[in-house]
Amino acid sequence: MQWETVIGLEIHVQLSTRSKIFSAAATAYGAEANRQACAVDLGLPGVLPVINAGVIKKAVKFGLAVNAEIAEHFVFARKNYFYPDLPKGYQISQLELPIVGYGQIAIRLDDGSNRIIGITRAHLEEDAGKSLHEDFHNMTGIDLNRAGTPLLEIVSEPDLRNAQEAVAYMKKIHTLVRYLGISDGNMQEGSFRCDANISIRAKGDTKLGTRAEIKNLNSFRFVEQAILHEIDRQIDILESGNKVVQETRLYDPDKNETRAMRSKEEANDYRYFPDPDLLPVELSRDDIESIRTELPELPDAKRQRFIKAFNLSEYDSSNLTISRELADYFEATVQASGGEAKLSANWIMGDLSAALNKENKDITKSPVTANALGGMIKRIKDNTISGKIAKQIFEDMWNGEGDADTIIEVRGLKQVSDSGLIEKLVDEVIAANPDQVEQFRSSPGEKQGKLIGFFVGQIMKKTQGKANPQQVNALLNKKLTAG
Ligand code: ADP
Ligand code: MG
């Protein structure tokens, strides 16, 4: 039997407003417990929620970016359930008339192919508080700072077919919300997390199989692992002649397994109804169009532009446009280097990325500015330094020893391109190593390439690596073969 996997993701994006979705309390992360929950967040009697206009604007930006229908009329609903971190006894969400309707987004797979994924809807809701189990012996602590934090829940169509596609989709949405400036996307702080719905069906079937929903995945790696594991679990069940039950499951990264939380039968009936405390919201076409004018250049457009304007490969361009900050850094580097796009791309994705990763820094915290990197690349291009010496200079710049020109000057790293001097050194090395010269001359051509390395090495030693490698190679070749 051939199986097919079907996946739909519900991504929860925390919108980066300063105040909450229905109150003026602050949303900043990391405050002392229960210092950022006001009477509205607690649902105390006599208070009324008021919608935060900034939240609406951010949701509309997302909708426009995925070519979705934006509702000109939408309402909020109460989703009723009981839990200690939900003091009102209901969560304000949206059910029938969400702010963002059907849209689409393109994802790119590792083999370079593209797929269009449908977005069913995106709706606004408030987050709940947090239950704290550590630090409280035999008790549960409740922190309501997060209660009322604005969330945009983005629901995909069941269009994803494997873990790789699900991760590519999630990364694409992550990049997009950060470009739009509607969320910081911080996954460690829970600002970007998802529930993965997974089912299996016989290949060729058009009816969906029974799904399990894995809750609260907060890293790309966990999404991938949880899905891979869940696919195996469900196929095992089906192949042994049993049926998958519809249920909610939790992923345990330590054990790399999922386990049941609650089944469909015990699932809550949320008794949704329109929230009588909140008026329906009307958005005019003009409101929507005016928000459209504030959209930045989006990731796909930037990627295409980089390919054209800088003659980059699709691969380089995808990597460099993964965040707006990285793309800006790249453009500034190219500018400072005098237009060296390919070298700039290589340095940024190579040495710079490696150094940033090693110290767990992001590009905005790079000790080497775009200006400094571009300045160094300029010196590679005009042959003042070789690529090898550049690596040393990059390290010095990283360690705060100034810009490339200063380091070249102070350390005397200027490349030796004086052909008279290089010729003299080549003659010296040839004269001093008659055995190696003999070996070179008696070897077949394809072996000589390797043997020449010995002579190059001698000359580099004499010049502390500063001799222009192209000149050295050319002269050595000429003199050794001439003899
Ligand atoms: P609920 O709100 O009860 O979780 P929805 O119908 O809104 O259910 O679906 C939530 C998510 O589950 C969507 O992303 C949808 O694409 C996905 N989904 C629904 N049915 C299936 C299925 N049989 N297999 C995989 N994903 C599914
Ligand atoms: Mg769900």
XYZ file of N, CA and C in Angstrom, residues 82-333:
756
model
N -12.953 26.354 30.580
C -12.462 26.651 31.921
C -11.027 26.192 32.082
N -10.195 27.082 32.508
C -8.809 26.729 32.769
C -8.237 27.791 33.708
N -7.362 27.401 34.612
C -6.897 28.375 35.616
C -6.236 29.622 35.020
N -5.608 29.483 33.828
C -4.917 30.662 33.282
C -5.841 31.519 32.413
N -7.160 31.250 32.485
C -8.129 32.007 31.690
C -9.206 32.556 32.635
N -8.896 33.670 33.311
C -9.783 34.104 34.399
C -11.200 34.454 33.965
N -11.403 34.896 32.738
C -12.755 35.271 32.319
C -13.640 34.046 32.087
N -13.026 32.879 31.874
C -13.819 31.708 31.518
C -14.089 31.654 30.027
N -13.587 32.606 29.281
C -13.684 32.552 27.814
C -12.523 33.319 27.214
N -12.176 32.936 25.995
C -11.139 33.631 25.248
C -11.841 34.407 24.147
N -11.457 35.676 23.958
C -12.047 36.418 22.842
C -11.267 36.055 21.590
N -12.001 35.574 20.569
C -11.397 35.089 19.336
C -12.316 35.484 18.185
N -12.133 34.853 17.047
C -13.039 35.086 15.924
C -13.435 33.744 15.356
N -14.675 33.578 14.973
C -15.077 32.306 14.381
C -15.623 32.520 12.974
N -16.845 33.044 12.872
C -17.487 33.082 11.564
C -16.963 34.161 10.626
N -16.658 35.327 11.150
C -16.211 36.405 10.264
C -14.806 36.852 10.646
N -13.778 36.108 10.228
C -12.409 36.489 10.589
C -11.947 37.704 9.788
N -10.930 38.374 10.269
C -10.451 39.587 9.587
C -9.800 39.255 8.234
N -9.092 38.104 8.168
C -8.406 37.746 6.919
C -8.997 36.449 6.369
N -9.451 36.472 5.130
C -10.016 35.287 4.491
C -8.981 34.527 3.675
N -9.436 33.840 2.629
C -8.560 32.945 1.870
C -7.407 33.686 1.171
N -6.213 33.152 1.320
C -5.044 33.711 0.648
C -4.099 32.600 0.220
N -2.932 32.973 -0.302
C -1.963 31.973 -0.773
C -0.530 32.435 -0.533
N 0.348 31.458 -0.419
C 1.771 31.789 -0.285
C 2.585 30.728 -1.031
N 3.690 31.146 -1.655
C 4.537 30.196 -2.381
C 5.670 29.747 -1.471
N 5.946 28.443 -1.453
C 7.118 27.957 -0.711
C 8.093 27.344 -1.698
N 9.364 27.400 -1.327
C 10.424 26.823 -2.161
C 10.986 25.603 -1.467
N 11.109 24.510 -2.201
C 11.643 23.290 -1.606
C 13.132 23.165 -1.921
N 13.799 22.244 -1.232
C 15.251 22.095 -1.377
C 15.669 21.800 -2.815
N 14.806 21.116 -3.568
C 15.178 20.785 -4.947
C 14.950 21.964 -5.890
N 14.584 23.136 -5.320
C 14.426 24.329 -6.146
C 13.022 24.514 -6.694
N 12.139 23.535 -6.486
C 10.778 23.676 -7.013
C 9.926 24.542 -6.071
N 8.849 25.096 -6.623
C 7.942 25.946 -5.840
C 6.586 25.281 -5.702
N 5.920 25.528 -4.564
C 4.541 25.057 -4.395
C 3.711 26.181 -3.794
N 2.461 26.256 -4.224
C 1.550 27.246 -3.660
C 0.748 26.589 -2.542
N 0.754 27.210 -1.372
C 0.002 26.678 -0.240
C -1.157 27.627 0.074
N -2.338 27.074 0.233
C -3.511 27.892 0.540
C -3.557 28.260 2.020
N -3.995 29.481 2.284
C -4.222 29.910 3.664
C -5.734 30.079 3.813
N -6.320 29.256 4.661
C -7.773 29.250 4.793
C -8.275 30.581 5.348
N -7.595 31.056 6.382
C -8.029 32.254 7.087
C -6.953 32.681 8.072
N -7.049 33.888 8.577
C -6.221 34.293 9.712
C -7.118 35.128 10.605
N -7.178 34.765 11.864
C -8.075 35.508 12.759
C -7.351 36.033 13.988
N -7.958 37.045 14.587
C -7.377 37.666 15.774
C -7.908 36.994 17.024
N -7.059 36.891 18.034
C -7.531 36.413 19.338
C -6.581 36.869 20.427
N -7.024 36.709 21.666
C -6.153 37.063 22.787
C -5.479 35.809 23.306
N -4.261 35.965 23.794
C -3.564 34.827 24.398
C -4.079 34.634 25.824
N -3.842 33.460 26.382
C -4.204 33.188 27.779
C -2.988 33.473 28.664
N -3.145 33.302 29.972
C -1.999 33.435 30.876
C -1.158 32.165 30.825
N -0.286 32.025 31.814
C 0.589 30.847 31.845
C 0.448 30.137 33.180
N 0.444 28.805 33.140
C 0.495 28.027 34.383
C 1.955 27.688 34.644
N 2.401 27.904 35.867
C 3.804 27.642 36.205
C 3.881 26.444 37.137
N 4.611 25.421 36.679
C 4.655 24.204 37.491
C 5.950 24.080 38.282
N 7.006 24.713 37.775
C 8.256 24.670 38.538
C 8.144 25.691 39.679
N 8.977 25.576 40.655
C 9.035 26.535 41.767
C 7.847 26.494 42.707
N 6.804 25.692 42.415
C 5.656 25.676 43.323
C 5.399 24.244 43.754
N 5.829 23.923 44.956
C 5.721 22.542 45.400
C 4.253 22.140 45.537
N 3.859 21.098 44.778
C 2.479 20.601 44.836
C 1.417 21.644 44.512
N 1.809 22.713 43.873
C 0.837 23.732 43.502
C 1.163 24.222 42.096
N 0.215 24.945 41.504
C 0.469 25.549 40.206
C 0.389 27.058 40.364
N 1.410 27.742 39.880
C 1.378 29.201 39.916
C 0.707 29.722 38.658
N 0.067 30.862 38.727
C -0.562 31.452 37.549
C 0.042 32.834 37.295
N 0.557 33.028 36.105
C 1.080 34.338 35.695
C 0.185 34.862 34.577
N -0.482 35.977 34.836
C -1.445 36.493 33.852
C -0.877 37.612 32.977
N 0.441 37.800 33.021
C 1.030 38.842 32.151
C 0.700 38.624 30.690
N 0.655 37.367 30.260
C 0.430 37.096 28.841
C -1.051 37.194 28.453
N -1.947 37.177 29.460
C -3.387 37.238 29.164
C -3.694 38.518 28.395
N -4.360 38.371 27.258
C -4.729 39.546 26.469
C -3.677 39.988 25.467
N -2.576 39.232 25.367
C -1.568 39.547 24.342
C -2.159 39.233 22.965
N -1.986 40.130 21.972
C -2.625 39.888 20.678
C -1.970 38.777 19.872
N -2.798 37.893 19.342
C -2.314 36.818 18.483
C -3.037 36.873 17.144
N -2.306 36.525 16.097
C -2.920 36.276 14.799
C -2.758 34.776 14.566
N -3.877 34.074 14.422
C -3.780 32.639 14.138
C -3.968 32.421 12.648
N -2.922 31.876 12.016
C -2.923 31.688 10.564
C -3.179 30.210 10.284
N -4.290 29.911 9.637
C -4.696 28.526 9.410
C -4.447 28.146 7.956
N -3.656 27.115 7.745
C -3.386 26.709 6.351
C -4.418 25.697 5.881
N -4.583 25.583 4.583
C -5.343 24.491 3.985
C -4.545 23.207 4.216
N -5.195 22.055 4.152
C -4.435 20.796 4.291
C -3.663 20.509 3.002
N -2.776 21.409 2.642
C -2.070 21.353 1.352
C -0.650 20.805 1.460
N -0.143 20.661 2.683
C 1.255 20.252 2.857
C 1.343 18.732 2.834
N 2.395 18.201 2.206
C 2.461 16.751 1.976
C 3.578 16.028 2.723
N 4.454 16.744 3.364
C 5.490 16.075 4.163
C 6.112 17.080 5.132
N 7.008 16.576 5.981
C 7.596 17.423 7.024
C 8.409 18.562 6.414
N 9.119 18.270 5.334
C 9.954 19.287 4.694
C 9.097 20.475 4.220
N 7.952 20.162 3.607
C 7.077 21.231 3.142
C 6.500 22.024 4.306
N 6.158 21.311 5.376
C 5.588 21.996 6.539
C 6.607 22.978 7.122
N 7.869 22.548 7.204
C 8.902 23.428 7.752
C 9.152 24.603 6.799
N 9.193 24.327 5.495
C 9.406 25.411 4.527
C 8.280 26.442 4.621
N 7.059 25.954 4.793
C 5.902 26.851 4.926
C 6.024 27.694 6.198
N 6.360 27.031 7.295
C 6.451 27.749 8.570
C 7.566 28.803 8.519
N 8.693 28.434 7.886
C 9.797 29.396 7.770
C 9.384 30.582 6.897
N 8.631 30.283 5.848
C 8.207 31.357 4.948
C 7.309 32.357 5.679
N 6.364 31.825 6.470
C 5.479 32.706 7.239
C 6.302 33.496 8.268
N 7.286 32.829 8.854
C 8.148 33.482 9.851
C 8.892 34.662 9.225
N 9.507 34.411 8.071
C 10.209 35.484 7.357
C 9.244 36.619 7.021
N 8.057 36.251 6.552
C 7.094 37.262 6.118
C 6.639 38.165 7.271
N 6.273 37.580 8.411
C 5.763 38.433 9.501
C 6.857 39.353 10.043
N 8.111 38.895 9.943
C 9.203 39.755 10.399
C 9.478 40.867 9.386
N 9.414 40.566 8.105
C 9.537 41.618 7.085
C 8.468 42.682 7.296
N 7.248 42.196 7.548
C 6.121 43.116 7.690
C 6.221 43.948 8.966
N 7.084 43.504 9.875
C 7.221 44.222 11.144
C 5.995 44.053 12.023
N 5.254 42.923 11.843
C 4.061 42.740 12.674
C 4.330 41.835 13.872
N 5.496 41.168 13.888
C 5.845 40.296 15.012
C 7.357 40.194 15.095
N 7.877 39.993 16.314
C 9.327 39.792 16.404
C 9.675 38.333 16.090
N 8.662 37.465 16.022
C 8.896 36.069 15.631
C 9.779 35.290 16.594
N 9.952 35.813 17.800
C 10.869 35.156 18.749
C 10.280 33.826 19.241
N 10.893 32.740 18.809
C 10.313 31.429 19.106
C 10.606 30.973 20.531
N 11.761 31.377 21.063
C 12.063 31.006 22.454
C 11.055 31.633 23.418
N 10.613 32.848 23.081
C 9.668 33.532 23.968
C 8.217 33.183 23.629
N 8.026 32.288 22.678
C 6.670 31.843 22.340
C 5.912 32.778 21.419
N 6.602 33.727 20.786
C 5.911 34.673 19.902
C 5.545 34.057 18.553
N 6.020 32.840 18.295
C 5.749 32.192 17.017
C 5.727 30.694 17.265
N 4.561 30.087 17.216
C 4.444 28.654 17.526
C 3.328 28.053 16.688
N 3.297 26.744 16.600
C 2.240 26.185 15.753
C 1.690 24.860 16.253
N 0.474 24.558 15.784
C -0.152 23.253 15.981
C -0.144 22.568 14.618
N 0.286 21.313 14.597
C 0.348 20.602 13.317
C -0.729 19.527 13.269
N -1.579 19.589 12.242
C -2.631 18.584 12.024
C -2.124 17.612 10.967
N -2.139 16.329 11.304
C -1.528 15.338 10.423
C -2.473 14.158 10.213
N -2.609 13.744 8.972
C -3.371 12.525 8.692
C -2.705 11.768 7.550
N -3.079 10.526 7.414
C -2.535 9.651 6.362
C -3.711 9.110 5.558
N -3.525 8.998 4.260
C -4.556 8.336 3.440
C -3.860 7.517 2.362
N -4.612 6.608 1.767
C -4.051 5.813 0.673
C -3.797 6.754 -0.489
N -2.650 6.580 -1.137
C -2.325 7.437 -2.268
C -3.427 7.342 -3.316
N -3.855 8.496 -3.806
C -4.923 8.483 -4.806
C -6.297 8.789 -4.218
N -6.461 8.566 -2.911
C -7.721 8.929 -2.246
C -7.930 10.429 -2.295
N -9.191 10.853 -2.399
C -9.443 12.294 -2.356
C -10.013 12.694 -0.995
N -10.550 11.714 -0.269
C -11.098 11.992 1.058
C -9.948 12.071 2.067
N -10.058 13.014 3.022
C -9.000 13.141 4.022
C -9.091 12.013 5.049
N -7.935 11.593 5.545
C -7.904 10.607 6.628
C -8.201 11.280 7.963
N -8.291 10.462 9.023
C -8.530 11.018 10.361
C -7.238 11.630 10.880
N -7.345 12.834 11.430
C -6.129 13.555 11.819
C -5.870 13.535 13.312
N -4.591 13.694 13.641
C -4.214 14.005 15.015
C -3.646 15.419 14.979
N -3.832 16.167 16.050
C -3.324 17.541 16.110
C -2.244 17.608 17.174
N -1.040 17.978 16.785
C 0.055 18.081 17.756
C 0.198 19.538 18.153
N 0.046 19.785 19.442
C -0.058 21.148 19.960
C 1.288 21.799 20.244
N 1.311 23.123 20.053
C 2.352 23.953 20.644
C 3.793 23.622 20.293
N 4.099 23.557 19.030
C 5.470 23.303 18.590
C 6.174 24.639 18.420
N 7.284 24.818 19.143
C 7.885 26.149 19.122
C 9.298 26.199 18.552
N 9.644 25.236 17.689
C 10.882 25.385 16.928
C 10.712 24.631 15.618
N 11.466 25.052 14.601
C 11.363 24.392 13.298
C 11.766 22.924 13.421
N 12.767 22.673 14.252
C 13.250 21.304 14.403
C 12.180 20.417 15.048
N 11.496 20.954 16.062
C 10.442 20.164 16.715
C 9.303 19.885 15.741
N 8.962 20.858 14.916
C 7.888 20.644 13.941
C 8.272 19.474 13.043
N 9.502 19.501 12.557
C 9.951 18.446 11.658
C 9.933 17.076 12.351
N 10.545 17.034 13.538
C 10.639 15.753 14.246
C 9.270 15.226 14.642
N 8.407 16.113 15.135
C 7.075 15.688 15.576
C 6.297 15.118 14.394
N 6.393 15.774 13.242
C 5.658 15.298 12.067
C 6.204 13.947 11.606
N 7.536 13.837 11.516
C 8.138 12.568 11.081
C 7.699 11.431 12.001
N 7.729 11.720 13.280
C 7.343 10.694 14.242
C 5.867 10.334 14.102
N 5.028 11.353 13.946
C 3.586 11.128 13.866
C 3.202 10.345 12.598
N 3.907 10.617 11.504
C 3.639 9.876 10.262
C 3.906 8.380 10.496
N 5.056 8.075 11.101
C 5.385 6.673 11.389
C 4.324 6.025 12.277
N 3.928 6.755 13.314
C 2.946 6.201 14.256
C 1.645 5.859 13.541
N 1.169 6.804 12.718
C -0.121 6.579 12.059
C -0.032 5.474 11.005
N 1.082 5.419 10.266
C 1.208 4.357 9.253
C 1.263 2.985 9.933
N 1.952 2.900 11.069
C 1.978 1.639 11.828
C 0.566 1.203 12.202
N -0.225 2.163 12.687
C -1.608 1.849 13.082
C -2.391 1.329 11.880
N -2.279 2.047 10.764
C -3.056 1.663 9.578
C -2.603 0.315 9.031
N -1.280 0.082 9.036
C -0.782 -1.168 8.456
C -1.108 -2.376 9.323
N -1.366 -2.133 10.594
C -1.753 -3.278 11.429
C -3.277 -3.417 11.447
N -3.946 -2.712 10.525
C -5.391 -2.898 10.352
C -6.252 -2.113 11.321
N -5.634 -1.210 12.082
C -6.419 -0.412 13.036
C -6.740 0.967 12.479
N -7.469 1.732 13.272
C -7.871 3.062 12.830
C -7.229 4.128 13.700
N -6.817 5.236 13.060
C -6.293 6.390 13.797
C -7.483 7.059 14.471
N -7.310 7.460 15.750
C -8.406 8.205 16.383
C -8.108 9.693 16.324
N -9.161 10.477 16.154
C -8.966 11.924 16.121
C -8.706 12.411 17.535
N -7.560 13.033 17.733
C -7.223 13.467 19.092
C -6.158 14.560 19.043
N -5.955 15.173 20.202
C -4.909 16.161 20.361
C -3.733 15.471 21.019
N -2.525 15.720 20.509
C -1.357 15.063 21.090
C -0.293 16.101 21.446
N 0.593 15.697 22.332
C 1.707 16.566 22.734
C 3.007 15.945 22.261
N 3.921 16.769 21.787
C 5.231 16.250 21.375
C 6.218 16.421 22.522
N 6.944 15.339 22.808
C 7.969 15.391 23.855
C 9.344 15.318 23.188
N 10.040 16.463 23.105
C 11.317 16.472 22.376
C 12.391 15.611 23.047
N 12.312 15.439 24.355
C 13.334 14.632 25.043
C 13.241 13.173 24.620
N 12.008 12.681 24.499
C 11.821 11.272 24.121
C 11.581 11.128 22.628
N 11.454 12.243 21.897
C 11.065 12.242 20.485
C 9.854 11.348 20.242
N 8.762 11.639 20.967
C 7.516 10.907 20.734
C 6.333 11.849 20.976
N 5.171 11.460 20.459
C 3.971 12.237 20.761
C 3.094 11.376 21.654
N 2.348 12.019 22.534
C 1.391 11.230 23.331
C 0.052 11.952 23.437
N -0.986 11.136 23.656
C -2.352 11.665 23.605
C -2.620 12.656 24.731
N -3.326 13.749 24.411
C -3.771 14.717 25.418
C -5.255 14.532 25.678
N -6.036 14.687 24.592
C -7.480 14.439 24.730
C -8.035 13.998 23.375
N -9.058 13.148 23.416
C -9.632 12.629 22.169
C -10.822 13.482 21.767
N -11.319 13.238 20.572
C -12.454 13.992 20.047
C -13.642 13.932 21.011
N -13.881 12.737 21.586
C -15.053 12.577 22.461
C -14.988 13.496 23.669
N -13.760 13.649 24.212
C -13.691 14.515 25.396
C -13.401 15.955 24.991
N -13.314 16.216 23.696
C -12.979 17.573 23.246
C -14.027 18.562 23.731
N -13.577 19.766 23.978
C -14.483 20.784 24.503
C -15.496 21.213 23.457
N -16.692 21.501 23.930
C -17.637 22.218 23.091
C -17.504 23.669 23.549
N -16.985 24.500 22.669
C -16.614 25.848 23.107
C -17.786 26.833 23.201
N -18.963 26.398 22.758
C -20.152 27.280 22.830
C -19.803 28.704 22.378
N -19.281 28.801 21.179
C -18.938 30.117 20.625
C -20.190 30.988 20.498
N -20.082 32.263 20.797
C -21.136 33.221 20.412
C -20.506 34.602 20.288
N -21.127 35.507 19.534
C -20.547 36.833 19.320
C -20.391 37.550 20.664
N -19.248 38.179 20.873
C -19.018 38.860 22.148
C -19.858 40.138 22.219
N -20.809 40.193 23.162
C -21.700 41.371 23.222
C -20.989 42.638 23.715
N -19.774 42.488 24.263
C -19.039 43.665 24.746
C -18.307 44.400 23.623
N -18.185 43.754 22.473
C -17.390 44.360 21.397
C -18.244 44.612 20.168
N -18.151 45.806 19.626
C -18.906 46.142 18.421
C -18.277 45.446 17.208
N -19.080 45.151 16.199
C -18.501 44.694 14.936
C -17.569 45.782 14.405
N -16.548 45.404 13.673
C -15.607 46.404 13.148
C -15.845 46.577 11.647
N -15.888 47.809 11.207
C -16.039 48.103 9.781
C -14.711 48.670 9.271
N -14.213 48.108 8.185
C -13.006 48.644 7.535
C -13.417 49.082 6.142
N -13.073 50.291 5.752
C -13.442 50.715 4.393
C -12.358 50.284 3.408
N -12.676 50.247 2.121
C -11.666 49.976 1.090
C -10.527 50.975 1.220
N -10.871 52.217 1.513
C -9.836 53.252 1.658
C -8.870 52.930 2.808
N -9.450 52.482 3.937
C -8.595 52.101 5.077
C -7.608 51.023 4.623
N -8.146 50.024 3.930
C -7.320 48.887 3.523
C -6.241 49.339 2.528
N -6.649 50.157 1.558
C -5.680 50.634 0.559
C -4.612 51.513 1.191
N -4.992 52.268 2.218
C -3.982 53.119 2.841
C -2.972 52.273 3.625
N -3.429 51.157 4.183
C -2.481 50.247 4.855
C -1.565 49.603 3.811
N -2.112 49.311 2.632
C -1.305 48.690 1.580
C -0.088 49.560 1.223
N -0.282 50.890 1.242
C 0.836 51.776 0.881
C 1.986 51.693 1.882
N 1.713 51.141 3.067
C 2.770 51.047 4.088
C 3.538 49.733 4.024
N 3.150 48.832 3.116
C 3.859 47.545 3.044
C 5.292 47.758 2.554
N 6.247 47.073 3.165
C 7.632 47.148 2.676
C 7.799 46.241 1.459
N 8.969 46.260 0.840
C 9.257 45.280 -0.208
C 9.213 43.885 0.444
N 8.477 42.964 -0.146
C 8.274 41.652 0.483
C 9.374 40.665 0.064
N 9.550 39.579 0.823
C 10.675 38.665 0.588
C 10.804 38.173 -0.863
N 9.687 37.756 -1.470
C 9.772 37.228 -2.842
C 10.234 38.300 -3.818
N 9.701 39.505 -3.658
C 10.072 40.606 -4.555
C 11.549 40.944 -4.378
N 12.000 40.953 -3.135
C 13.406 41.273 -2.865
C 14.319 40.195 -3.455
N 13.906 38.939 -3.308
C 14.724 37.857 -3.837
C 14.871 37.984 -5.358
N 13.764 38.260 -6.016
C 13.806 38.430 -7.470
C 14.678 39.617 -7.866
N 14.526 40.706 -7.125
C 15.313 41.898 -7.446
C 16.809 41.624 -7.286
N 17.179 40.916 -6.209
C 18.606 40.616 -5.981
C 19.173 39.782 -7.130
N 18.368 38.827 -7.607
C 18.840 37.971 -8.707
C 19.150 38.835 -9.925
N 18.232 39.744 -10.227
C 18.398 40.600 -11.401
C 19.484 41.643 -11.208
N 19.359 42.415 -10.110
C 20.230 43.573 -9.932
C 21.671 43.170 -9.634
N 21.867 42.052 -8.921
C 23.221 41.682 -8.498
C 23.723 40.423 -9.194
N 22.884 39.882 -10.098
C 23.306 38.699 -10.835
C 23.625 37.535 -9.898
N 22.824 37.389 -8.848
C 23.048 36.308 -7.888
C 22.282 35.061 -8.311
N 22.715 33.908 -7.800
C 21.947 32.678 -8.033
C 20.706 32.726 -7.156
N 19.728 31.921 -7.531
C 18.497 31.776 -6.739
C 18.863 31.396 -5.296
N 19.837 30.506 -5.176
C 20.239 30.007 -3.858
C 20.811 31.132 -2.982
N 21.779 31.858 -3.522
C 22.377 32.970 -2.765
C 21.313 33.989 -2.404
N 20.463 34.297 -3.385
C 19.465 35.322 -3.162
C 18.466 34.905 -2.085
N 18.080 33.641 -2.078
C 17.162 33.150 -1.033
C 17.789 33.300 0.337
N 19.044 32.912 0.443
C 19.720 32.997 1.738
C 19.860 34.430 2.225
N 20.182 35.333 1.301
C 20.444 36.717 1.701
C 19.168 37.505 2.004
N 18.025 36.986 1.567
C 16.779 37.714 1.826
C 15.951 37.049 2.923
N 16.580 36.159 3.671
C 15.872 35.436 4.729
C 15.342 36.403 5.791
N 16.054 37.510 6.013
C 15.511 38.563 6.875
C 15.827 39.903 6.233
N 15.018 40.893 6.600
C 15.216 42.232 6.060
C 16.576 42.784 6.481
N 16.958 42.477 7.728
C 18.218 42.990 8.271
C 19.413 42.435 7.484
N 19.364 41.142 7.182
C 20.467 40.531 6.433
C 20.523 41.114 5.018
N 19.349 41.265 4.404
C 19.292 41.821 3.051
C 19.849 43.252 3.038
N 19.490 44.028 4.047
C 20.004 45.398 4.137
C 21.525 45.396 4.302
N 22.009 44.490 5.130
C 23.455 44.385 5.365
C 24.172 44.071 4.050
N 23.592 43.122 3.316
C 24.193 42.746 2.028
C 24.247 43.954 1.082
N 23.135 44.654 0.955
C 23.117 45.786 0.028
C 24.127 46.860 0.429
N 24.252 47.085 1.723
C 25.210 48.087 2.198
C 26.650 47.637 1.937
N 26.892 46.325 2.063
C 28.238 45.792 1.810
C 28.610 45.959 0.337
